[in-house]
Coordinates of C-alpha atoms and ligand atoms in Angstrom, one line a residue:
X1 CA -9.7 -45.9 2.5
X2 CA -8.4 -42.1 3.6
X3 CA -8.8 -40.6 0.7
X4 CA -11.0 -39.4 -2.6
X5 CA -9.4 -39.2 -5.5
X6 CA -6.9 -41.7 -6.4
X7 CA -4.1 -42.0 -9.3
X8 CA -3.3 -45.8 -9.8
X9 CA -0.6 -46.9 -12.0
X10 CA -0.6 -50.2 -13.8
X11 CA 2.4 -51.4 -15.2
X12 CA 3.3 -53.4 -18.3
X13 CA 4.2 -56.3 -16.2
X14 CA 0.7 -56.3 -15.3
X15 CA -1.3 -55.3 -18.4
X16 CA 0.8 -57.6 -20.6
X17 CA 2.3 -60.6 -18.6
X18 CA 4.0 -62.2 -21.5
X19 CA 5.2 -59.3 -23.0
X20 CA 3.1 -59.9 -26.4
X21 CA -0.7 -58.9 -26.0
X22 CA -2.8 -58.1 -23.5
X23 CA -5.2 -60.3 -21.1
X24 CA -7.1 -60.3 -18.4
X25 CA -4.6 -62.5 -15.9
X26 CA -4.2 -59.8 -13.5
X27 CA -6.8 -57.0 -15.0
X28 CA -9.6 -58.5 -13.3
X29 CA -9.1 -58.2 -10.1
X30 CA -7.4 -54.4 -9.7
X31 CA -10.9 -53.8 -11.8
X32 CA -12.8 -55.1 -9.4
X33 CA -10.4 -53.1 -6.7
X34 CA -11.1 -50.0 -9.6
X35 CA -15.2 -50.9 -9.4
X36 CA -15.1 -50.9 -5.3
X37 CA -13.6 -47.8 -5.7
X38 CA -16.6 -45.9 -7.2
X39 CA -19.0 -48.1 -5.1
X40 CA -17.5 -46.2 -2.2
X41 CA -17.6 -43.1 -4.2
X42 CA -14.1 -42.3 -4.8
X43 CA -13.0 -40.8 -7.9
X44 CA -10.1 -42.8 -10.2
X45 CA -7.7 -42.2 -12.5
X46 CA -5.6 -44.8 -14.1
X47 CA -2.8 -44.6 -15.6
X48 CA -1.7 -47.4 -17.2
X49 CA 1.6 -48.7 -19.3
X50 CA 1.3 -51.6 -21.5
X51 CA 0.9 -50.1 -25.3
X52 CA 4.6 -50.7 -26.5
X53 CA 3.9 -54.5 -24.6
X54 CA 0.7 -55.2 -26.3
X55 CA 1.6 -54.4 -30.3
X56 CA 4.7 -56.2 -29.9
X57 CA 3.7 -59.0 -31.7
X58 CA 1.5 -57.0 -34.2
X59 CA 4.4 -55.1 -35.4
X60 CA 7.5 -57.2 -37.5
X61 CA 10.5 -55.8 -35.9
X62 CA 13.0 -58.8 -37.1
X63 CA 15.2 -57.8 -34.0
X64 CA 14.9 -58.4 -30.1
X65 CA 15.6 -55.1 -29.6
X66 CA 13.3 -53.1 -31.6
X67 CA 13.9 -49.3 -32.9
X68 CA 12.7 -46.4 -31.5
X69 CA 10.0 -46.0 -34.7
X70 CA 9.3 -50.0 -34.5
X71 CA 8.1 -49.4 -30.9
X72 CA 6.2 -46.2 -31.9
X73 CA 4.4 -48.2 -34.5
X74 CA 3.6 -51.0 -31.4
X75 CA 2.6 -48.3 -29.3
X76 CA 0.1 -46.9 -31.5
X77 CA -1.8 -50.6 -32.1
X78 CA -1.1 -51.1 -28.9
X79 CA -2.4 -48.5 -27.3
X80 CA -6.2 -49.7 -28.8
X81 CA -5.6 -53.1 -27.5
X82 CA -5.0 -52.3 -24.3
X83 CA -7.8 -49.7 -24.4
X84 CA -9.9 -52.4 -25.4
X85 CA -8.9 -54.9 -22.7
X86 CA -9.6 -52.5 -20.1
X87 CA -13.0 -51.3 -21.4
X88 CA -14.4 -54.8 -20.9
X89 CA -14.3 -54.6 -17.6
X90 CA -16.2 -51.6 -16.7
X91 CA -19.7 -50.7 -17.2
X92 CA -18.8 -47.1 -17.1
X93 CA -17.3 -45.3 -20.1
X94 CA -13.3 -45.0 -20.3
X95 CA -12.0 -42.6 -22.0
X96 CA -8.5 -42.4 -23.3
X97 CA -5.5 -39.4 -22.6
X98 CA -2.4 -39.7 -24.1
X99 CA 0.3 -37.2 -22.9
X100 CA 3.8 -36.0 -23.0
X101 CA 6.1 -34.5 -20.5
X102 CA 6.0 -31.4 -23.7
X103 CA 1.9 -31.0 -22.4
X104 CA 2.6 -31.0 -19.2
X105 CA 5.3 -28.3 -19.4
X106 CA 2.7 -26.0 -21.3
X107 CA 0.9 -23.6 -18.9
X108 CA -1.8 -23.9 -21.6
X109 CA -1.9 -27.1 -22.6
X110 CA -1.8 -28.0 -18.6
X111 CA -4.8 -26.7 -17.5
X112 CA -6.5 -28.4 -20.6
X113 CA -6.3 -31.4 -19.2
X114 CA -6.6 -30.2 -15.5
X115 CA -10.1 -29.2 -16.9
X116 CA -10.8 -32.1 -19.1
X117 CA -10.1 -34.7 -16.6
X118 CA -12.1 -32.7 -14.3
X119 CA -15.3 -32.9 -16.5
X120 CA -14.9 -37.0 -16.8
X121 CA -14.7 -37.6 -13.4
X122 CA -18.0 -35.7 -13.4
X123 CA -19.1 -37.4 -15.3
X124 CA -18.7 -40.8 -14.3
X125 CA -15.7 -41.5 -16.6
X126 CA -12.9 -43.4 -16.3
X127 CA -10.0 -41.5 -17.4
X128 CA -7.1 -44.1 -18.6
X129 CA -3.9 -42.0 -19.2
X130 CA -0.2 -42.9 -20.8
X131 CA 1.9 -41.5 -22.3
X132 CA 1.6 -40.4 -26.3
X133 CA 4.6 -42.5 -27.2
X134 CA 4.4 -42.6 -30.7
X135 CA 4.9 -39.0 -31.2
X136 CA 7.5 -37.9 -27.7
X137 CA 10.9 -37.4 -28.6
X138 CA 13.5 -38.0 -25.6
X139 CA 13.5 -34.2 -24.5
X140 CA 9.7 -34.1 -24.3
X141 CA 9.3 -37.8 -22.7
X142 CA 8.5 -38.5 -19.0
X143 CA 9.9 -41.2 -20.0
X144 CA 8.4 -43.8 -17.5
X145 CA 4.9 -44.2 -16.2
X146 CA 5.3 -43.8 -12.6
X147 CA 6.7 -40.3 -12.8
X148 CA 3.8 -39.5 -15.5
X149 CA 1.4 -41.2 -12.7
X150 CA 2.8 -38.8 -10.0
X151 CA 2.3 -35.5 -12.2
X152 CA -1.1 -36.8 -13.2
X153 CA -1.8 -37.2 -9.5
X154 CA -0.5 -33.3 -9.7
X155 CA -2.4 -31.9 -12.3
X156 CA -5.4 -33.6 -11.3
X157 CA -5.7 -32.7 -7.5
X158 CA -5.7 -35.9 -6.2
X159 CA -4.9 -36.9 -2.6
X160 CA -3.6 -40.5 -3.4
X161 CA -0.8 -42.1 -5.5
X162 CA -1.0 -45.9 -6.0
X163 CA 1.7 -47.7 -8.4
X164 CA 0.8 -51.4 -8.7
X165 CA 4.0 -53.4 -9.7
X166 CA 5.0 -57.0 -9.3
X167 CA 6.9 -56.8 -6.1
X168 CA 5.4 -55.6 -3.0
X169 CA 6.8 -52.4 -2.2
X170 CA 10.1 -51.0 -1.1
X171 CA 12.8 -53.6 0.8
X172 CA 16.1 -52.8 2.1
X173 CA 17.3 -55.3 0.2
X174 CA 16.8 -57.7 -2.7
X175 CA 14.3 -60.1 -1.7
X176 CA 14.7 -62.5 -3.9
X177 CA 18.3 -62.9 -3.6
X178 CA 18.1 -62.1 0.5
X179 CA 15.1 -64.2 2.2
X180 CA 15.6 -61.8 5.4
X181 CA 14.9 -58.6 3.5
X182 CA 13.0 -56.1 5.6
X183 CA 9.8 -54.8 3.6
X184 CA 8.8 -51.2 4.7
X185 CA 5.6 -50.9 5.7
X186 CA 6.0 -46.9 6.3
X187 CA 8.3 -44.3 5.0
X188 CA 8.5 -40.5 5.9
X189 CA 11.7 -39.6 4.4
X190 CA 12.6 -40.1 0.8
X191 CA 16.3 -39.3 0.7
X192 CA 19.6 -40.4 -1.1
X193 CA 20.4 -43.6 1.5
X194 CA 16.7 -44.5 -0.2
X195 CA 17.4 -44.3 -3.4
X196 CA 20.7 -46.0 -2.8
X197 CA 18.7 -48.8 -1.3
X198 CA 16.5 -49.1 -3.9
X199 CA 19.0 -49.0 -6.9
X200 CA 21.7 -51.4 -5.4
X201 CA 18.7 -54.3 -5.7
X202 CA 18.9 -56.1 -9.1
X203 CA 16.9 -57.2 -11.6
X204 CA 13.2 -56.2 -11.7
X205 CA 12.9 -54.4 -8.1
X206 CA 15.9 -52.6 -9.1
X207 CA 15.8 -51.6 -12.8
X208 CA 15.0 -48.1 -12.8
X209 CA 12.0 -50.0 -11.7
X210 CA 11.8 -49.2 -7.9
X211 CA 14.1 -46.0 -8.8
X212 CA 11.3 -44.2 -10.8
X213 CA 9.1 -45.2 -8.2
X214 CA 11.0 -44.1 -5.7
X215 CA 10.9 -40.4 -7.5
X216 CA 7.2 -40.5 -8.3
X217 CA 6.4 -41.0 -4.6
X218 CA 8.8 -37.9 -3.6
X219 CA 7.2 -35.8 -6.2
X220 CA 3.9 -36.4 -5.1
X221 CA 4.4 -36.7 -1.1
X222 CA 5.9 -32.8 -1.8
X223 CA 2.7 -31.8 -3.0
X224 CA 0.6 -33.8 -0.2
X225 CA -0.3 -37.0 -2.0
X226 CA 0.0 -39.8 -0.2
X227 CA 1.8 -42.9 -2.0
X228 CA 1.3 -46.9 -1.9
X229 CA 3.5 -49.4 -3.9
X230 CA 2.1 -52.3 -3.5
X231 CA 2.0 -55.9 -5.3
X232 CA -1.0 -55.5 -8.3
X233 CA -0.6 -59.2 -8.9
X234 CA -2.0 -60.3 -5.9
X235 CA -5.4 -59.7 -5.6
X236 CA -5.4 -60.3 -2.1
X237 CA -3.8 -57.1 -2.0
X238 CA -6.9 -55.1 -3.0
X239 CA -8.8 -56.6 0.0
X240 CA -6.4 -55.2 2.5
X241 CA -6.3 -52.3 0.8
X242 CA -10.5 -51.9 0.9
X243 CA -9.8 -53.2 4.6
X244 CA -7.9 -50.0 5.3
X245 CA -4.7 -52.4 6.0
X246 CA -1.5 -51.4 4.1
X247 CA -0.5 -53.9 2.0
X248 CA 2.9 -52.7 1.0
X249 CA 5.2 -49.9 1.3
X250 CA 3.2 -46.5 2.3
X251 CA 4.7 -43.1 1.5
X252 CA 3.5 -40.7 4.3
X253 CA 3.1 -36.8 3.1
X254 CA 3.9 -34.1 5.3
X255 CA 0.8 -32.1 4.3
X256 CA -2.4 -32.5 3.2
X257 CA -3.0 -32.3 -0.5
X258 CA -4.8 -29.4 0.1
X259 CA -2.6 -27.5 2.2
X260 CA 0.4 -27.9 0.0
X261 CA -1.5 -26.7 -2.8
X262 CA -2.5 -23.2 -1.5
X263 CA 1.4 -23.1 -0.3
X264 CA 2.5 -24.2 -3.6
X265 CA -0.2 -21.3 -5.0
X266 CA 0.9 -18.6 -2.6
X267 CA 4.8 -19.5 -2.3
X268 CA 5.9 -20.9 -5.6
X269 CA 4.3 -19.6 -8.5
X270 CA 5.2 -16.4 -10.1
X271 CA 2.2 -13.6 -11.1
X272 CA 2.0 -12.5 -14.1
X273 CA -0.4 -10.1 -14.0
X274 CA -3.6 -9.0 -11.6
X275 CA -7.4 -8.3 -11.7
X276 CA -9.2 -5.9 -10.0
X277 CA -12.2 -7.1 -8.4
X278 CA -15.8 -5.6 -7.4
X279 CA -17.4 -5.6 -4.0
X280 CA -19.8 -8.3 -4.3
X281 CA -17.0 -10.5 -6.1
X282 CA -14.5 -9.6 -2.9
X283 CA -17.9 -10.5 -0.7
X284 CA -18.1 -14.7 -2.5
X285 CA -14.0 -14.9 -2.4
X286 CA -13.8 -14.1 1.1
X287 CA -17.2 -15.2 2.9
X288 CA -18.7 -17.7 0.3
X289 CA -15.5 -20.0 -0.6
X290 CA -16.4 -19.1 -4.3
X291 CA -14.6 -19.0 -7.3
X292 CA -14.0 -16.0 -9.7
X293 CA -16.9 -15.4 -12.2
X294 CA -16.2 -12.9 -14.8
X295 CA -19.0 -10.6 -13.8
X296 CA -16.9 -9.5 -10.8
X297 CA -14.4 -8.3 -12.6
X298 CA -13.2 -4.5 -13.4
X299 CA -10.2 -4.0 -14.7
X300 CA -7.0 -6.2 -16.0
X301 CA -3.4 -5.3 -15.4
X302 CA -0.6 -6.8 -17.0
X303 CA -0.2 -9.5 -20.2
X304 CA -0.8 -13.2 -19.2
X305 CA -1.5 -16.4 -21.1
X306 CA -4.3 -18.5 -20.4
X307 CA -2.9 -21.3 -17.2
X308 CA -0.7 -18.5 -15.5
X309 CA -1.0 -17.1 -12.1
X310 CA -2.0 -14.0 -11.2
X311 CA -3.1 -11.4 -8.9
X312 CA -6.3 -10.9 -7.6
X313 CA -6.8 -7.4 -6.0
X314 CA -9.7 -5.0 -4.5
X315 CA -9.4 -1.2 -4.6
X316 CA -7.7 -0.1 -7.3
X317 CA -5.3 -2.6 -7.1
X318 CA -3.9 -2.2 -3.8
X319 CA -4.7 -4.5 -1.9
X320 CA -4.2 -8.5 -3.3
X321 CA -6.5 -10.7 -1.9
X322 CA -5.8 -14.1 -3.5
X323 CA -3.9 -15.5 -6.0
X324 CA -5.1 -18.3 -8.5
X325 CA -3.8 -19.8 -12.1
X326 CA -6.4 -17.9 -14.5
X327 CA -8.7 -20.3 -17.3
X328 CA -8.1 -17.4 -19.7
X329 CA -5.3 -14.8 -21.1
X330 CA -5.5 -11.4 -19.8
X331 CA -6.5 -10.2 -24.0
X332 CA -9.6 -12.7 -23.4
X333 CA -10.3 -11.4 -20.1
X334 CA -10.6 -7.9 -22.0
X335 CA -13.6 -9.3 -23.8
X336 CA -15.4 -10.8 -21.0
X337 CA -14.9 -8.5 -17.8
X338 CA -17.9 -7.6 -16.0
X339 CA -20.4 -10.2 -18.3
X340 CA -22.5 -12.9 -17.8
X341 CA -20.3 -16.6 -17.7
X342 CA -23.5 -17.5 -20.0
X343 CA -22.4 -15.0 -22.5
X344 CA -18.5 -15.9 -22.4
X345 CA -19.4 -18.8 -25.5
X346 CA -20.7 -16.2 -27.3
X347 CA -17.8 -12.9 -27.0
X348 CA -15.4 -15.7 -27.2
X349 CA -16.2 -18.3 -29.3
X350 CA -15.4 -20.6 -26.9
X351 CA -15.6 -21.5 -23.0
X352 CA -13.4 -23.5 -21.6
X353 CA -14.6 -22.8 -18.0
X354 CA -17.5 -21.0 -16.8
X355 CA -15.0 -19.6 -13.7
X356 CA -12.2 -17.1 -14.6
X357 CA -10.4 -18.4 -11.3
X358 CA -11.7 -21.6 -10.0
X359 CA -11.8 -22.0 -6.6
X360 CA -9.4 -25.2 -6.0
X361 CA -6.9 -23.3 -8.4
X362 CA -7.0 -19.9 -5.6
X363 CA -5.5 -19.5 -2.4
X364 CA -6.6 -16.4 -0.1
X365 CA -3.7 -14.4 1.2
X366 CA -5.2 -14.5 4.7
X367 CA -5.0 -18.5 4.3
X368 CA -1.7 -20.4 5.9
Ligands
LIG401 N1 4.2 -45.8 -22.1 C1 4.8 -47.1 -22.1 C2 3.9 -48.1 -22.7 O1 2.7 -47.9 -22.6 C3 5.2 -47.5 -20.7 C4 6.2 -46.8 -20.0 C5 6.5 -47.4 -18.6 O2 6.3 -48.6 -18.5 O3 6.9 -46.8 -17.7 O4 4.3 -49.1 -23.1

């Protein structure tokens, strides 16, 4: 398997086949899939729907079509259920993040759980995300788990996007009403004939189902993350996919993961402010592939927040170097310039990151 860390995306269908509770019916085996994973040493993130699905029938809703706050209320017992269900089947620790399209958004709030996911996977953790349903309004919603899947993949550098549904990837036409349909086994242009494709299906491959699918895989092929959809109810599935065989539809990225980050880094984002660095700091950026420690640095220019790009320069300001999002706000980085990272806890009273600039969030200006 070409690649290290993966995002997989279980939906409901999958977590809760009946719609009311949780079980193991098709759990088992893309835990397995999840356990061969780590034996191979890849990293994995889940993310996985199936709250709202699981508290169903824990919640009285008296209606088929619940409210808004009657699913907010299943969400939230759901949510443990699920949690539940999937802890059984690990002998590593899970851990649980529930986010919003709102903490996504945040430049702050971003990079906390760039970091925090970051330290679990460390750690040997296995971090299970969804979305915080029972407090996102509509304008602060993703609003579907396949888009949240492809900006976890985002935050979280990873090079690999997997959304495990019931059918077994993109056709060019309903399958189950069209026994010739044509799966595709490869494709290296998402555009509007795609999505056309994709929505003019019915029922379950077409309802908003393969659509949001469709735009997770876009989102993260533009930032070099490859994308499977492939059938998660088939567990034969997981064996082609540990065989290196593609089992379903494949989304091929232009880039690397890598190399469209350091473009994204260079191109895209704005600076807000700069830093002035010392010799031996300019010596590890350049020759040692190291990140930014606070002890190289001299001076701050500018106002930035903490999760903001910006600047980082060598005589005087002159010359920029590199460009990287920064762990701290420029008023923090008053208080710690030219220290110790040991002593950051300590001027601070807190640390979220022993690096000012870490080096996965920097890209050299001498680097295409
Ligand atoms: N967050 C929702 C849940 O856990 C699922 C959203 C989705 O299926 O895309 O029930």
């Amino acid at each position: 398997m070409n690649f290290n860390r993966v995002v997989i995306k279980v939906g409901s269908a999958l977590v809760s086949p009946e719609g009311k509770g949780c079980n193991g019916k098709y759990l088992l085996a893309i835990a397995r899939f999840i356990t061969e994973c780590h034996l191979r040493d890849k990293e994995v993130i889940l993310v996985s729907s199936g709250s709202v699905a699981a508290g169903r029938n824990l919640i009285h809703h008296g209606s088929p079509n619940p409210s808004i706050t009657a699913k907010q209320a299943m969400a939230s017992v759901g949510q443990m259920q699920m949690m539940a269900n999937w802890q059984r089947f690990f002998d590593r620790p899970c851990s649980q993040l529930l986010i919003t399209h709102g903490d996504l958004k945040d430049r702050q709030r971003y990079i906390n759980i760039k970091n925090t996911l970051r330290i679990l996977l460390e750690n040997n953790v296995l971090p299970i995300v969804n979305e915080n349903d029972t407090v996102a309004t509509e304008e602060l919603k993703v609003g579907d788990n396949d888009n949240l899947a492809a900006l976890v993949a985002m935050v979280s550098d990873a090079d690999c996007l997997m959304i495990l549904s019931d059918v077994n990837g993109v056709y060019d036409s309903d399958p189950r009403n069209n026994p010739k349909a044509k799966l595709f086994s490869e494709i290296t242009e998402i555009n509007e004939a795609l999505y056309a494709m994709a929505s003019g299906t019915s029922n379950h491959i077409a309802t908003g189902g393969m659509k949001t699918k469709i735009e997770a895989a876009e989102k993260a092929c533009e930032h070099g993350i490859e994308t499977y959809i492939v059938n998660g109810s088939d567990s034969l599935v997981f064996d082609k996919l540990l065989n290196n065989e593609n089992p379903g539809t494949r989304f091929i990225a232009k880039d690397s993961s890598v190399k469209a980050k350091k473009h994204w880094l260079k191109h895209t984002l704005k600076s807000h402010g700069s830093v002035v660095i010392d010799e031996g700091a300019i010596n590890a950026l350049l020759n040692k592939g190291a990140s930014l420690l606070a002890s190289g640095i001299n001076e701050i220019w500018g106002e930035f927040a903490k999760g903001e790009s910006i600047n980082i320069t060598a005589h005087c300001g002159t010359r920029v170097l590199a460009k990287g999002i920064c762990q701290y706000s420029s008023s923090d980085l008053e208080k710690i310039k030219g220290k110790n990272s040991a002593d950051i806890e300590q001027l601070l009273g807190y640390c979220p990151s022993k690096e000012i600039i870490h080096r996965d969030d920097m890209v050299l200006l001498s680097e295409n």
